[in-house]
mmCIF file of C-alpha atoms in Angstrom:
data_model
loop_
_atom_site.group_PDB
_atom_site.id
_atom_site.type_symbol
_atom_site.label_atom_id
_atom_site.label_comp_id
_atom_site.label_asym_id
_atom_site.label_seq_id
_atom_site.Cartn_x
_atom_site.Cartn_y
_atom_site.Cartn_z
ATOM 1 C CA MET H 1 101.110 88.582 101.956
ATOM 2 C CA ASN H 2 103.946 85.871 102.939
ATOM 3 C CA GLN H 3 105.915 86.751 99.840
ATOM 4 C CA ILE H 4 107.552 89.937 100.911
ATOM 5 C CA PRO H 5 110.234 87.815 102.941
ATOM 6 C CA ALA H 6 110.505 85.259 99.980
ATOM 7 C CA ILE H 7 110.823 89.174 97.991
ATOM 8 C CA LEU H 8 113.838 90.608 100.435
ATOM 9 C CA TYR H 9 115.767 86.848 100.025
ATOM 10 C CA MET H 10 115.730 86.223 96.434
ATOM 11 C CA THR H 11 117.031 89.854 96.013
ATOM 12 C CA TYR H 12 119.707 89.179 98.754
ATOM 13 C CA PHE H 13 117.889 92.217 100.481
ATOM 14 C CA LEU H 14 119.051 94.446 97.719
ATOM 15 C CA PHE H 15 115.895 96.147 98.687
ATOM 16 C CA LEU H 16 113.718 97.331 101.769
ATOM 17 C CA VAL H 17 110.704 95.889 102.593
ATOM 18 C CA CYS H 18 109.827 99.161 102.224
ATOM 19 C CA ASP H 19 110.345 99.671 98.454
ATOM 20 C CA VAL H 20 108.917 96.198 98.184
ATOM 21 C CA ILE H 21 105.284 97.091 99.668
ATOM 22 C CA LEU H 22 105.511 100.668 97.746
ATOM 23 C CA SER H 23 106.157 98.937 94.413
ATOM 24 C CA CYS H 24 103.366 96.010 94.898
ATOM 25 C CA LEU H 25 101.017 99.323 96.109
ATOM 26 C CA ALA H 26 102.084 101.423 92.938
ATOM 27 C CA GLY H 27 101.083 97.976 90.550
ATOM 28 C CA SER H 28 97.763 97.954 92.547
ATOM 29 C CA LEU H 29 96.484 101.036 92.302
ATOM 30 C CA ARG H 30 98.031 100.848 88.377
ATOM 31 C CA SER H 31 95.702 97.889 87.793
ATOM 32 C CA CYS H 32 92.488 99.144 89.803
ATOM 33 C CA LEU H 33 92.743 102.506 87.710
ATOM 34 C CA LYS H 34 92.882 100.441 84.505
ATOM 35 C CA HIS H 35 89.954 98.322 85.549
ATOM 36 C CA GLN H 36 88.117 101.805 85.925
ATOM 37 C CA GLY H 37 89.066 102.282 82.327
ATOM 38 C CA VAL H 38 92.146 104.398 82.697
ATOM 39 C CA VAL H 39 94.118 103.147 79.604
ATOM 40 C CA PHE H 40 97.821 104.959 80.530
ATOM 41 C CA PRO H 41 97.356 105.450 84.220
ATOM 42 C CA GLU H 42 99.628 108.688 85.315
ATOM 43 C CA ASP H 43 101.903 108.423 88.724
ATOM 44 C CA VAL H 44 100.283 109.306 92.208
ATOM 45 C CA THR H 45 101.565 112.000 94.146
ATOM 46 C CA VAL H 46 101.761 110.421 98.112
ATOM 47 C CA TYR H 47 102.254 111.726 101.330
ATOM 48 C CA TYR H 48 104.888 109.355 102.629
ATOM 49 C CA PRO H 49 107.230 109.720 105.776
ATOM 50 C CA MET H 50 110.365 108.586 105.117
ATOM 51 C CA ASN H 51 113.354 107.832 107.282
ATOM 52 C CA LEU H 52 116.135 110.541 106.469
ATOM 53 C CA GLU H 53 119.001 109.045 108.418
ATOM 54 C CA SER H 54 122.109 107.394 106.722
ATOM 55 C CA SER H 55 122.359 105.329 110.006
ATOM 56 C CA SER H 56 120.190 103.062 111.161
ATOM 57 C CA THR H 57 120.889 103.031 115.075
ATOM 58 C CA LEU H 58 119.859 107.039 114.817
ATOM 59 C CA ARG H 59 116.401 108.319 115.553
ATOM 60 C CA CYS H 60 114.028 108.742 112.759
ATOM 61 C CA PHE H 61 114.175 111.589 111.145
ATOM 62 C CA THR H 62 111.430 112.220 108.891
ATOM 63 C CA SER H 63 110.710 113.680 105.381
ATOM 64 C CA PHE H 64 107.598 115.304 105.245
ATOM 65 C CA ASN H 65 107.775 115.507 101.189
ATOM 66 C CA ILE H 66 105.425 114.597 98.499
ATOM 67 C CA PHE H 67 106.776 111.366 96.948
ATOM 68 C CA SER H 68 105.793 110.104 93.284
ATOM 69 C CA LEU H 69 104.835 106.572 93.578
ATOM 70 C CA PRO H 70 105.693 104.934 89.910
ATOM 71 C CA VAL H 71 101.995 104.090 88.773
ATOM 72 C CA GLY H 72 102.529 104.769 85.569
ATOM 73 C CA THR H 73 105.529 101.962 85.122
ATOM 74 C CA GLU H 74 104.837 98.645 83.371
ATOM 75 C CA GLY H 75 106.297 95.617 84.347
ATOM 76 C CA ALA H 76 106.475 94.252 88.182
ATOM 77 C CA ILE H 77 110.300 94.411 88.401
ATOM 78 C CA PRO H 78 110.878 97.788 86.661
ATOM 79 C CA ARG H 79 108.494 98.993 89.028
ATOM 80 C CA LEU H 80 110.791 97.871 92.014
ATOM 81 C CA TRP H 81 113.736 99.174 90.231
ATOM 82 C CA GLU H 82 111.954 102.769 89.203
ATOM 83 C CA LEU H 83 111.091 103.040 93.369
ATOM 84 C CA ARG H 84 114.462 102.071 94.681
ATOM 85 C CA LEU H 85 115.612 105.470 92.546
ATOM 86 C CA ARG H 86 112.980 107.321 93.429
ATOM 87 C CA ARG H 87 113.317 107.193 97.062
ATOM 88 C CA SER H 88 116.803 107.344 96.736
ATOM 89 C CA ASN H 89 116.774 110.769 95.428
ATOM 90 C CA VAL H 90 113.825 111.891 97.580
ATOM 91 C CA SER H 91 116.242 111.212 100.800
ATOM 92 C CA SER H 92 119.219 113.201 99.352
ATOM 93 C CA PHE H 93 117.290 115.838 98.216
ATOM 94 C CA VAL H 94 117.957 119.139 100.358
ATOM 95 C CA GLU H 95 114.695 120.277 99.862
ATOM 96 C CA ALA H 96 113.417 117.240 102.064
ATOM 97 C CA ILE H 97 115.809 117.949 104.982
ATOM 98 C CA THR H 98 114.820 121.490 104.953
ATOM 99 C CA SER H 99 110.680 120.883 104.930
ATOM 100 C CA SER H 100 111.243 118.458 107.950
ATOM 101 C CA THR H 101 113.209 120.753 110.278
ATOM 102 C CA ILE H 102 110.930 123.624 108.784
ATOM 103 C CA MET H 103 107.953 120.967 110.243
ATOM 104 C CA GLN H 104 109.779 120.270 113.578
ATOM 105 C CA LEU H 105 110.491 123.615 114.102
ATOM 106 C CA ALA H 106 107.067 124.367 113.895
ATOM 107 C CA PHE H 107 105.677 122.086 116.637
ATOM 108 C CA LEU H 108 108.343 123.550 118.550
ATOM 109 C CA ILE H 109 107.000 126.988 118.103
ATOM 110 C CA LEU H 110 103.566 127.457 117.363
ATOM 111 C CA PRO H 111 100.902 126.211 118.987
ATOM 112 C CA ALA H 112 100.136 122.429 118.396
ATOM 113 C CA SER H 113 97.092 122.690 116.819
ATOM 114 C CA ALA H 114 98.468 125.737 114.444
ATOM 115 C CA ALA H 115 101.468 123.291 113.682
ATOM 116 C CA THR H 116 99.394 120.474 113.159
ATOM 117 C CA ARG H 117 96.919 122.409 110.225
ATOM 118 C CA LEU H 118 100.578 123.444 108.602
ATOM 119 C CA LEU H 119 100.873 119.734 108.223
ATOM 120 C CA GLU H 120 97.323 119.135 107.199
ATOM 121 C CA TYR H 121 98.300 121.730 104.258
ATOM 122 C CA VAL H 122 101.639 120.295 103.187
ATOM 123 C CA MET H 123 99.521 116.454 102.885
ATOM 124 C CA ASN H 124 96.690 118.432 101.318
ATOM 125 C CA ARG H 125 99.145 118.282 98.011
ATOM 126 C CA ALA H 126 99.299 114.938 97.861
ATOM 127 C CA SER H 127 95.449 112.909 96.260
ATOM 128 C CA CYS H 128 97.252 109.431 98.710
ATOM 129 C CA SER H 129 99.085 109.044 102.282
ATOM 130 C CA ILE H 130 100.733 105.732 102.970
ATOM 131 C CA ASN H 131 101.845 104.498 106.463
ATOM 132 C CA CYS H 132 104.248 102.135 106.653
ATOM 133 C CA ILE H 133 104.092 100.289 110.219
ATOM 134 C CA LEU H 134 107.395 98.190 110.759
ATOM 135 C CA GLY H 135 107.606 95.594 114.270
ATOM 136 C CA HIS H 136 107.766 92.699 115.103
ATOM 137 C CA ASN H 137 106.038 92.753 118.481
ATOM 138 C CA LEU H 138 104.899 95.215 120.972
ATOM 139 C CA ASP H 139 107.313 95.061 123.307
ATOM 140 C CA GLN H 140 110.338 96.787 120.430
ATOM 141 C CA ASP H 141 110.390 99.986 119.512
ATOM 142 C CA LEU H 142 107.420 100.819 116.765
ATOM 143 C CA LEU H 143 109.140 101.085 113.008
ATOM 144 C CA LEU H 144 108.234 103.840 110.378
ATOM 145 C CA ASP H 145 109.989 103.199 107.334
ATOM 146 C CA GLY H 146 112.282 101.065 108.921
ATOM 147 C CA SER H 147 113.521 103.481 111.622
ATOM 148 C CA PRO H 148 112.366 104.306 115.074
ATOM 149 C CA VAL H 149 109.330 105.990 115.970
ATOM 150 C CA GLU H 150 109.448 108.651 118.801
ATOM 151 C CA LYS H 151 105.701 110.213 118.519
ATOM 152 C CA PHE H 152 102.788 110.356 117.056
ATOM 153 C CA ILE H 153 101.193 113.613 115.230
ATOM 154 C CA PRO H 154 97.497 112.736 115.373
ATOM 155 C CA LEU H 155 95.659 114.644 112.165
ATOM 156 C CA GLU H 156 92.374 115.000 110.868
ATOM 157 C CA ASP H 157 90.938 112.904 108.202
ATOM 158 C CA ARG H 158 90.934 115.186 105.350
ATOM 159 C CA GLY H 159 87.468 113.519 104.005
ATOM 160 C CA TYR H 160 88.843 112.871 100.280
ATOM 161 C CA GLY H 161 91.834 111.323 99.206
ATOM 162 C CA LEU H 162 92.856 107.831 99.886
ATOM 163 C CA SER H 163 95.074 106.813 102.779
ATOM 164 C CA ILE H 164 97.195 103.114 103.095
ATOM 165 C CA THR H 165 98.180 101.661 105.826
ATOM 166 C CA ILE H 166 100.488 98.576 106.185
ATOM 167 C CA ILE H 167 101.000 96.790 109.494
ATOM 168 C CA GLU H 168 104.049 94.416 109.460
ATOM 169 C CA SER H 169 104.237 92.060 112.829
ATOM 170 C CA LYS H 170 105.798 88.876 113.000
ATOM 171 C CA ASP H 171 106.502 88.826 109.214
ATOM 172 C CA SER H 172 102.627 88.708 108.748
ATOM 173 C CA PHE H 173 101.783 91.452 106.859
ATOM 174 C CA GLN H 174 98.488 94.018 106.667
ATOM 175 C CA LEU H 175 96.494 96.440 104.750
ATOM 176 C CA ALA H 176 94.346 98.673 105.580
ATOM 177 C CA VAL H 177 93.111 101.038 103.121
ATOM 178 C CA LEU H 178 90.355 104.441 103.757
ATOM 179 C CA ALA H 179 88.381 105.594 100.604
ATOM 180 C CA PRO H 180 85.901 108.331 99.954
ATOM 181 C CA SER H 181 82.305 106.518 99.337
ATOM 182 C CA SER H 182 81.871 107.945 96.732
ATOM 183 C CA GLN H 183 80.495 105.688 93.851
ATOM 184 C CA ASP H 184 82.398 107.475 91.387
ATOM 185 C CA TYR H 185 85.980 106.949 93.279
ATOM 186 C CA ALA H 186 88.365 104.978 91.230
ATOM 187 C CA ILE H 187 89.764 103.052 94.028
ATOM 188 C CA LYS H 188 87.665 100.159 95.854
ATOM 189 C CA PRO H 189 89.401 99.262 99.445
ATOM 190 C CA ALA H 190 88.308 95.715 98.405
ATOM 191 C CA GLN H 191 89.613 95.635 95.125
ATOM 192 C CA LEU H 192 93.058 97.271 95.834
ATOM 193 C CA CYS H 193 93.488 94.793 99.098
ATOM 194 C CA VAL H 194 93.090 92.094 96.891
ATOM 195 C CA GLU H 195 95.239 93.622 93.676
ATOM 196 C CA PHE H 196 98.080 94.346 96.572
ATOM 197 C CA ALA H 197 97.922 90.500 97.820
ATOM 198 C CA ARG H 198 98.001 89.116 93.827
ATOM 199 C CA HIS H 199 100.944 91.490 93.131
ATOM 200 C CA THR H 200 103.160 90.728 95.617
ATOM 201 C CA ARG H 201 102.856 86.622 94.497
ATOM 202 C CA VAL H 202 103.108 88.499 90.499
ATOM 203 C CA LEU H 203 106.754 90.035 91.545
ATOM 204 C CA SER H 204 107.724 86.557 93.862
ATOM 205 C CA ALA H 205 106.881 84.810 90.605
ATOM 206 C CA ARG H 206 108.840 87.058 88.183
ATOM 207 C CA LEU H 207 112.088 87.219 90.270
ATOM 208 C CA THR H 208 111.852 83.276 90.710
ATOM 209 C CA GLU H 209 111.731 83.179 87.150
ATOM 210 C CA ARG H 210 114.888 85.261 86.656
ATOM 211 C CA ALA H 211 116.631 83.970 89.470
ATOM 212 C CA ARG H 212 116.169 79.923 87.654
ATOM 213 C CA VAL H 213 117.038 81.468 84.414
ATOM 214 C CA VAL H 214 120.057 82.760 85.981
ATOM 215 C CA ARG H 215 120.730 79.737 87.061
ATOM 216 C CA ALA H 216 120.344 78.029 84.264
ATOM 217 C CA ARG H 217 122.962 80.543 81.938
ATOM 218 C CA GLY H 218 125.332 79.983 85.074
ATOM 219 C CA GLN H 219 125.071 76.359 85.115
ATOM 220 C CA LYS H 220 125.613 76.594 81.354
ATOM 221 C CA ILE H 221 128.626 78.591 81.138
ATOM 222 C CA LEU H 222 130.172 76.628 83.470
ATOM 223 C CA ASN H 223 129.451 73.335 81.751
ATOM 224 C CA SER H 224 131.012 74.311 78.535
ATOM 225 C CA ARG H 225 133.972 75.476 80.380
ATOM 226 C CA ARG H 226 134.639 71.810 82.194
ATOM 227 C CA ASN H 227 134.433 70.866 78.469
ATOM 228 C CA SER H 228 136.731 73.213 77.000
ATOM 229 C CA VAL H 229 140.041 71.567 76.000
ATOM 230 C CA PHE H 230 142.944 73.686 76.721
ATOM 231 C CA ILE H 231 146.834 73.618 74.353
ATOM 232 C CA VAL H 232 149.640 75.565 76.243
ATOM 233 C CA GLU H 233 152.360 75.975 73.712
ATOM 234 C CA GLU H 234 155.701 75.455 74.844
ATOM 235 C CA ASN H 235 158.334 78.565 73.863
ATOM 236 C CA ASP H 236 161.466 76.844 72.203
ATOM 237 C CA GLY H 237 163.491 79.606 73.174
#
């Protein structure tokens, strides 16, 4: 998974690390579903804690909304752009801010057990939960979706659905997957981990090839301009 920092560098850090991770996860889920015979996989609804603050210096203000992962989008680069668009749209929704405020008030007003059950009810609308835990070392703040985490809310295992956690430390990424043990469940944790590593390599290769083509076209235009002869006509008047 060392390709993720390289992908960020090749895109001139236009995308966040979470954009890259989620787009590769979408491609991995798509491959797993197609391997199970699903010809046209649909988008997957996921519970993904998302930072809503506009400034990186502020603490993490989390949205509890359901997020749609572009599993139905074909192509590594189109999936990356679609993912970035959806995340930016979700971050701007009033509903996202409202739901987060309601959950924070719930933990202030209600008993912890009741507020936790309310949060679990919100999460049950999604078929998958994803967490990106980013941090360089244990001495620094733990980052969730790129922002410092102030507190954790322990939740009981739902017993169904898919749970994915990505942990980053010193540019090294690890993927943990929990899935129902039923043989009929389409997503197998081992296969998803293999597909995620493969899709990071695929996205890196696609971006490398695109960068090579762009550089070649730019060099061709530059060479044509160097070989051009410009004639300046003098005005007799």
